[in-house]
PDB file of C-alpha atoms in Angstrom:
ATOM      1  CA  SER A 256      -9.227  -0.802  -0.706  1.00  0.00           C
ATOM      2  CA  ARG A 257      -8.537  -4.540  -0.379  1.00  0.00           C
ATOM      3  CA  GLN A 258      -5.217  -4.217  -2.207  1.00  0.00           C
ATOM      4  CA  SER A 259      -3.959  -1.203  -0.253  1.00  0.00           C
ATOM      5  CA  GLY A 260      -5.671  -1.405   3.113  1.00  0.00           C
ATOM      6  CA  VAL A 261      -6.870   2.182   2.569  1.00  0.00           C
ATOM      7  CA  ASN A 262     -10.586   2.866   2.962  1.00  0.00           C
ATOM      8  CA  TYR A 263     -11.342   4.680  -0.308  1.00  0.00           C
ATOM      9  CA  ASP A 264     -14.775   6.228  -0.862  1.00  0.00           C
ATOM     10  CA  TRP A 265     -15.722   5.348  -4.442  1.00  0.00           C
ATOM     11  CA  GLN A 266     -17.818   8.511  -4.739  1.00  0.00           C
ATOM     12  CA  THR A 267     -15.054  10.952  -3.806  1.00  0.00           C
ATOM     13  CA  SER A 268     -11.760   9.108  -4.263  1.00  0.00           C
ATOM     14  CA  THR A 269     -12.266   7.313  -7.585  1.00  0.00           C
ATOM     15  CA  ILE A 270     -12.969   8.090 -11.219  1.00  0.00           C
ATOM     16  CA  VAL A 271     -13.475   5.704 -14.123  1.00  0.00           C
ATOM     17  CA  SER A 272     -11.307   6.437 -17.157  1.00  0.00           C
ATOM     18  CA  ALA A 273     -11.136   5.314 -20.768  1.00  0.00           C
ATOM     19  CA  GLY A 274      -8.267   2.956 -19.999  1.00  0.00           C
ATOM     20  CA  ALA A 275      -5.235   3.330 -17.766  1.00  0.00           C
ATOM     21  CA  TRP A 276      -3.198   5.424 -20.211  1.00  0.00           C
ATOM     22  CA  THR A 277      -5.931   8.047 -20.402  1.00  0.00           C
ATOM     23  CA  GLY A 278      -6.240   7.977 -16.617  1.00  0.00           C
ATOM     24  CA  LEU A 279      -2.499   8.415 -16.240  1.00  0.00           C
ATOM     25  CA  LEU A 280      -2.387  11.378 -18.617  1.00  0.00           C
ATOM     26  CA  ASN A 281      -5.265  12.984 -16.714  1.00  0.00           C
ATOM     27  CA  VAL A 282      -3.340  12.532 -13.449  1.00  0.00           C
ATOM     28  CA  LEU A 283      -0.285  14.220 -14.953  1.00  0.00           C
ATOM     29  CA  LEU A 284      -2.386  17.067 -16.363  1.00  0.00           C
ATOM     30  CA  ALA A 285      -3.905  17.603 -12.914  1.00  0.00           C
ATOM     31  CA  THR A 286      -0.697  17.437 -10.877  1.00  0.00           C
ATOM     32  CA  ILE A 287       2.361  18.431 -12.935  1.00  0.00           C
ATOM     33  CA  GLU A 288       3.208  21.981 -13.985  1.00  0.00           C
ATOM     34  CA  PRO A 289       5.726  22.737 -16.756  1.00  0.00           C
ATOM     35  CA  GLY A 290       9.226  22.356 -15.340  1.00  0.00           C
ATOM     36  CA  ASP A 291       8.209  20.079 -12.466  1.00  0.00           C
ATOM     37  CA  GLY A 292      10.483  17.091 -11.975  1.00  0.00           C
ATOM     38  CA  VAL A 293       9.090  13.578 -12.300  1.00  0.00           C
ATOM     39  CA  LEU A 294      11.174  10.612 -11.197  1.00  0.00           C
ATOM     40  CA  LEU A 295      10.844   7.519 -13.413  1.00  0.00           C
ATOM     41  CA  THR A 296      12.562   4.147 -13.396  1.00  0.00           C
ATOM     42  CA  ALA A 297      14.786   3.032 -16.280  1.00  0.00           C
ATOM     43  CA  PRO A 298      14.455   1.142 -18.518  1.00  0.00           C
ATOM     44  CA  VAL A 299      11.108   2.881 -18.818  1.00  0.00           C
ATOM     45  CA  TYR A 300       8.038   2.237 -20.917  1.00  0.00           C
ATOM     46  CA  ALA A 301       7.958   5.002 -23.528  1.00  0.00           C
ATOM     47  CA  GLY A 302       4.324   5.798 -22.728  1.00  0.00           C
ATOM     48  CA  LEU A 303       5.262   6.994 -19.233  1.00  0.00           C
ATOM     49  CA  LEU A 304       8.187   9.059 -20.472  1.00  0.00           C
ATOM     50  CA  ASN A 305       6.265  10.644 -23.344  1.00  0.00           C
ATOM     51  CA  ARG A 306       3.279  11.572 -21.182  1.00  0.00           C
ATOM     52  CA  THR A 307       5.645  13.248 -18.720  1.00  0.00           C
ATOM     53  CA  ARG A 308       7.122  15.299 -21.551  1.00  0.00           C
ATOM     54  CA  LEU A 309       3.687  16.046 -23.019  1.00  0.00           C
ATOM     55  CA  VAL A 310       2.594  17.876 -19.860  1.00  0.00           C
ATOM     56  CA  GLY A 311       5.903  19.749 -19.624  1.00  0.00           C
ATOM     57  CA  GLY A 312       7.435  17.656 -16.854  1.00  0.00           C
ATOM     58  CA  GLU A 313      11.181  17.120 -16.550  1.00  0.00           C
ATOM     59  CA  ALA A 314      11.933  13.390 -16.498  1.00  0.00           C
ATOM     60  CA  HIS A 315      14.668  12.103 -14.175  1.00  0.00           C
ATOM     61  CA  LEU A 316      15.593   8.425 -14.310  1.00  0.00           C
ATOM     62  CA  VAL A 317      16.460   5.978 -11.540  1.00  0.00           C
ATOM     63  CA  PRO A 318      17.979   2.838 -13.073  1.00  0.00           C
ATOM     64  CA  PHE A 319      17.207  -0.784 -12.443  1.00  0.00           C
ATOM     65  CA  ARG A 320      20.423  -2.815 -12.233  1.00  0.00           C
ATOM     66  CA  PRO A 321      20.716  -6.495 -13.129  1.00  0.00           C
ATOM     67  CA  THR A 322      21.514  -8.632 -10.082  1.00  0.00           C
ATOM     68  CA  ALA A 323      21.723 -12.341  -9.333  1.00  0.00           C
ATOM     69  CA  ASN A 324      18.090 -12.148  -8.168  1.00  0.00           C
ATOM     70  CA  GLY A 325      16.824 -10.186 -11.178  1.00  0.00           C
ATOM     71  CA  TRP A 326      16.525  -6.458 -11.717  1.00  0.00           C
ATOM     72  CA  GLY A 327      16.911  -4.279  -8.625  1.00  0.00           C
ATOM     73  CA  LEU A 328      16.270  -0.567  -8.161  1.00  0.00           C
ATOM     74  CA  ASP A 329      19.435   1.491  -7.606  1.00  0.00           C
ATOM     75  CA  LEU A 330      18.630   2.849  -4.160  1.00  0.00           C
ATOM     76  CA  ASP A 331      21.695   5.099  -4.073  1.00  0.00           C
ATOM     77  CA  VAL A 332      20.509   6.945  -7.190  1.00  0.00           C
ATOM     78  CA  LEU A 333      16.988   7.050  -5.733  1.00  0.00           C
ATOM     79  CA  ARG A 334      18.191   8.659  -2.498  1.00  0.00           C
ATOM     80  CA  ALA A 335      20.351  11.150  -4.420  1.00  0.00           C
ATOM     81  CA  ALA A 336      17.184  12.253  -6.239  1.00  0.00           C
ATOM     82  CA  ALA A 337      16.219  14.110  -3.068  1.00  0.00           C
ATOM     83  CA  ASN A 338      18.452  16.915  -4.355  1.00  0.00           C
ATOM     84  CA  ILE A 339      16.609  17.406  -7.665  1.00  0.00           C
ATOM     85  CA  PRO A 340      15.055  20.895  -7.695  1.00  0.00           C
ATOM     86  CA  ARG A 341      11.302  21.194  -8.294  1.00  0.00           C
ATOM     87  CA  LEU A 342      10.804  17.454  -7.911  1.00  0.00           C
ATOM     88  CA  ARG A 343       7.047  16.930  -7.716  1.00  0.00           C
ATOM     89  CA  ALA A 344       6.323  13.231  -8.197  1.00  0.00           C
ATOM     90  CA  ILE A 345       7.589   9.698  -8.581  1.00  0.00           C
ATOM     91  CA  MET A 346       5.825   7.762 -11.323  1.00  0.00           C
ATOM     92  CA  LEU A 347       6.353   4.049 -11.726  1.00  0.00           C
ATOM     93  CA  MET A 348       4.824   0.785 -12.820  1.00  0.00           C
ATOM     94  CA  ASN A 349       5.043  -2.414 -10.782  1.00  0.00           C
ATOM     95  CA  PRO A 350       5.771  -4.987 -12.085  1.00  0.00           C
ATOM     96  CA  ASN A 351       7.984  -2.847 -14.246  1.00  0.00           C
ATOM     97  CA  LEU A 352       7.638  -2.705 -18.000  1.00  0.00           C
ATOM     98  CA  PRO A 353       9.897  -3.667 -19.782  1.00  0.00           C
ATOM     99  CA  THR A 354      12.133  -5.436 -17.197  1.00  0.00           C
ATOM    100  CA  GLY A 355       9.440  -7.388 -15.343  1.00  0.00           C
ATOM    101  CA  SER A 356      11.100  -6.358 -12.089  1.00  0.00           C
ATOM    102  CA  VAL A 357       8.874  -6.553  -9.008  1.00  0.00           C
ATOM    103  CA  LEU A 358       9.741  -4.049  -6.294  1.00  0.00           C
ATOM    104  CA  THR A 359      10.665  -5.519  -2.922  1.00  0.00           C
ATOM    105  CA  HIS A 360       9.404  -4.283   0.433  1.00  0.00           C
ATOM    106  CA  ASP A 361      12.739  -2.516   1.021  1.00  0.00           C
ATOM    107  CA  GLU A 362      12.561  -0.771  -2.369  1.00  0.00           C
ATOM    108  CA  TRP A 363       8.992   0.372  -1.699  1.00  0.00           C
ATOM    109  CA  ALA A 364      10.071   1.589   1.764  1.00  0.00           C
ATOM    110  CA  ALA A 365      12.872   3.672   0.213  1.00  0.00           C
ATOM    111  CA  ILE A 366      10.426   5.163  -2.304  1.00  0.00           C
ATOM    112  CA  ALA A 367       7.978   5.980   0.491  1.00  0.00           C
ATOM    113  CA  GLU A 368      10.752   7.598   2.545  1.00  0.00           C
ATOM    114  CA  LEU A 369      11.712   9.872  -0.352  1.00  0.00           C
ATOM    115  CA  CYS A 370       8.061  10.795  -0.960  1.00  0.00           C
ATOM    116  CA  ARG A 371       7.579  11.774   2.680  1.00  0.00           C
ATOM    117  CA  GLU A 372      10.923  13.589   2.881  1.00  0.00           C
ATOM    118  CA  ARG A 373      10.296  15.722  -0.212  1.00  0.00           C
ATOM    119  CA  ASP A 374       6.456  15.845   0.023  1.00  0.00           C
ATOM    120  CA  LEU A 375       6.134  14.081  -3.343  1.00  0.00           C
ATOM    121  CA  LEU A 376       3.171  12.489  -5.028  1.00  0.00           C
ATOM    122  CA  LEU A 377       3.495   8.834  -5.992  1.00  0.00           C
ATOM    123  CA  ILE A 378       1.792   8.141  -9.312  1.00  0.00           C
ATOM    124  CA  TYR A 379       1.445   4.377  -9.340  1.00  0.00           C
ATOM    125  CA  ASP A 380       0.606   2.519 -12.549  1.00  0.00           C
ATOM    126  CA  ALA A 381      -0.891  -0.671 -11.112  1.00  0.00           C
ATOM    127  CA  ALA A 382      -1.966  -2.170 -14.451  1.00  0.00           C
ATOM    128  CA  MET A 383      -0.167  -5.444 -13.741  1.00  0.00           C
ATOM    129  CA  GLU A 384       0.248  -5.431  -9.959  1.00  0.00           C
ATOM    130  CA  ARG A 385      -1.435  -8.817  -9.455  1.00  0.00           C
ATOM    131  CA  ILE A 386       0.382 -10.592 -12.292  1.00  0.00           C
ATOM    132  CA  LEU A 387       2.967 -12.110  -9.963  1.00  0.00           C
ATOM    133  CA  TYR A 388       4.800 -15.422  -9.899  1.00  0.00           C
ATOM    134  CA  ASP A 389       7.069 -17.435  -7.592  1.00  0.00           C
ATOM    135  CA  GLY A 390       4.910 -16.791  -4.530  1.00  0.00           C
ATOM    136  CA  ARG A 391       5.320 -13.014  -4.609  1.00  0.00           C
ATOM    137  CA  GLN A 392       2.615 -11.008  -2.868  1.00  0.00           C
ATOM    138  CA  VAL A 393       1.154  -7.645  -3.851  1.00  0.00           C
ATOM    139  CA  ILE A 394       2.760  -4.790  -1.927  1.00  0.00           C
ATOM    140  CA  HIS A 395       0.684  -1.658  -2.414  1.00  0.00           C
ATOM    141  CA  PRO A 396       2.562   1.613  -1.806  1.00  0.00           C
ATOM    142  CA  ALA A 397      -0.447   3.333  -0.216  1.00  0.00           C
ATOM    143  CA  SER A 398      -0.189   0.846   2.662  1.00  0.00           C
ATOM    144  CA  PHE A 399       3.082   2.405   3.893  1.00  0.00           C
ATOM    145  CA  PRO A 400       2.890   5.052   6.657  1.00  0.00           C
ATOM    146  CA  GLY A 401       2.153   8.521   5.313  1.00  0.00           C
ATOM    147  CA  MET A 402       1.551   7.274   1.764  1.00  0.00           C
ATOM    148  CA  ALA A 403      -2.255   7.025   1.491  1.00  0.00           C
ATOM    149  CA  GLU A 404      -2.536  10.809   1.264  1.00  0.00           C
ATOM    150  CA  ARG A 405       0.060  11.045  -1.526  1.00  0.00           C
ATOM    151  CA  THR A 406      -0.464   7.885  -3.629  1.00  0.00           C
ATOM    152  CA  ILE A 407      -2.522   8.025  -6.819  1.00  0.00           C
ATOM    153  CA  THR A 408      -3.218   4.561  -8.213  1.00  0.00           C
ATOM    154  CA  ILE A 409      -4.117   3.971 -11.854  1.00  0.00           C
ATOM    155  CA  GLY A 410      -5.658   0.597 -12.675  1.00  0.00           C
ATOM    156  CA  THR A 411      -7.195  -1.096 -15.693  1.00  0.00           C
ATOM    157  CA  VAL A 412      -9.055  -4.201 -16.836  1.00  0.00           C
ATOM    158  CA  SER A 413      -6.718  -4.520 -19.817  1.00  0.00           C
ATOM    159  CA  LYS A 414      -3.993  -6.735 -18.432  1.00  0.00           C
ATOM    160  CA  GLU A 415      -5.136  -8.356 -15.187  1.00  0.00           C
ATOM    161  CA  TYR A 416      -8.577  -9.133 -16.628  1.00  0.00           C
ATOM    162  CA  ARG A 417      -7.381  -9.700 -20.234  1.00  0.00           C
ATOM    163  CA  MET A 418      -9.808  -7.073 -21.584  1.00  0.00           C
ATOM    164  CA  ILE A 419      -7.373  -4.940 -23.582  1.00  0.00           C
ATOM    165  CA  GLY A 420      -9.823  -3.541 -26.132  1.00  0.00           C
ATOM    166  CA  TRP A 421     -12.462  -2.471 -23.619  1.00  0.00           C
ATOM    167  CA  ARG A 422     -10.637   0.731 -22.569  1.00  0.00           C
ATOM    168  CA  VAL A 423     -11.791   0.709 -18.956  1.00  0.00           C
ATOM    169  CA  GLY A 424      -9.548   2.038 -16.229  1.00  0.00           C
ATOM    170  CA  TRP A 425      -9.736   3.887 -12.936  1.00  0.00           C
ATOM    171  CA  VAL A 426      -7.858   6.392 -10.834  1.00  0.00           C
ATOM    172  CA  VAL A 427      -7.956   6.146  -7.033  1.00  0.00           C
ATOM    173  CA  GLY A 428      -6.389   8.530  -4.552  1.00  0.00           C
ATOM    174  CA  PRO A 429      -6.807  11.445  -2.163  1.00  0.00           C
ATOM    175  CA  GLN A 430     -10.061  13.329  -2.693  1.00  0.00           C
ATOM    176  CA  ASP A 431      -8.457  16.716  -3.358  1.00  0.00           C
ATOM    177  CA  VAL A 432      -6.276  15.250  -6.106  1.00  0.00           C
ATOM    178  CA  ILE A 433      -9.078  13.162  -7.610  1.00  0.00           C
ATOM    179  CA  GLU A 434     -11.263  16.271  -7.931  1.00  0.00           C
ATOM    180  CA  ASN A 435      -8.626  17.842 -10.185  1.00  0.00           C
ATOM    181  CA  VAL A 436      -8.105  14.586 -12.102  1.00  0.00           C
ATOM    182  CA  ALA A 437     -11.848  14.496 -12.756  1.00  0.00           C
ATOM    183  CA  LEU A 438     -11.732  18.033 -14.165  1.00  0.00           C
ATOM    184  CA  ALA A 439      -8.890  17.040 -16.482  1.00  0.00           C
ATOM    185  CA  ALA A 440     -10.800  13.908 -17.525  1.00  0.00           C
ATOM    186  CA  VAL A 441     -13.932  15.850 -18.448  1.00  0.00           C
ATOM    187  CA  THR A 442     -12.009  18.136 -20.786  1.00  0.00           C
ATOM    188  CA  ASN A 443      -9.482  15.592 -22.070  1.00  0.00           C
ATOM    189  CA  SER A 444     -11.348  12.337 -22.633  1.00  0.00           C
ATOM    190  CA  GLY A 445     -14.848  12.296 -21.191  1.00  0.00           C
ATOM    191  CA  THR A 446     -15.596   8.735 -20.163  1.00  0.00           C
ATOM    192  CA  THR A 447     -15.338   5.186 -21.346  1.00  0.00           C
ATOM    193  CA  VAL A 448     -17.717   3.943 -24.071  1.00  0.00           C
ATOM    194  CA  GLY A 449     -21.246   2.906 -23.095  1.00  0.00           C
ATOM    195  CA  LEU A 450     -20.805  -0.802 -23.817  1.00  0.00           C
ATOM    196  CA  ALA A 451     -17.741  -1.014 -21.585  1.00  0.00           C
ATOM    197  CA  ALA A 452     -19.352   1.111 -18.870  1.00  0.00           C
ATOM    198  CA  ALA A 453     -22.343  -1.209 -18.707  1.00  0.00           C
ATOM    199  CA  ALA A 454     -20.077  -4.256 -18.553  1.00  0.00           C
TER     200      ALA A 454
END
């Protein structure tokens, strides 16, 4: 809630997962049907691409381009993605892995505009969102108008808290989506281990 400005109810809008990757797979299982389009950024971390394929999603890539100020999202390709049939979600990580690119306010605004225009979910891998340098500030996509009801955030203690082996993560989002994510989690992975849960 502090990161996004959205008042999430931990009892209805959050689940704890056995790490972010398990949480992310559960989100995809709960939201993507075979043949649904999922927009990803490229270069892309193979784990995002492979999970999309595992649930039967059709991956479509929006490239980052090298610029004088670092990697930048190709907004023309992003806007053209509005024409992709059966597009269901945008899934991305910020900062991006492997480029290290940090999305700007304008890039987030363009993503939010496409989500609202096409009624898309935004599946946001926030595993490293606070690992920022050079005075950059966290910009959470759920803070944009019309995005709280369509943004699903996946977080973890692995990177920001340097607790990689603990396998503790969380999924936060709209209650109706989180209910389905919880059902997928029960059948796919259960919960995190007792030692990590107590910690």
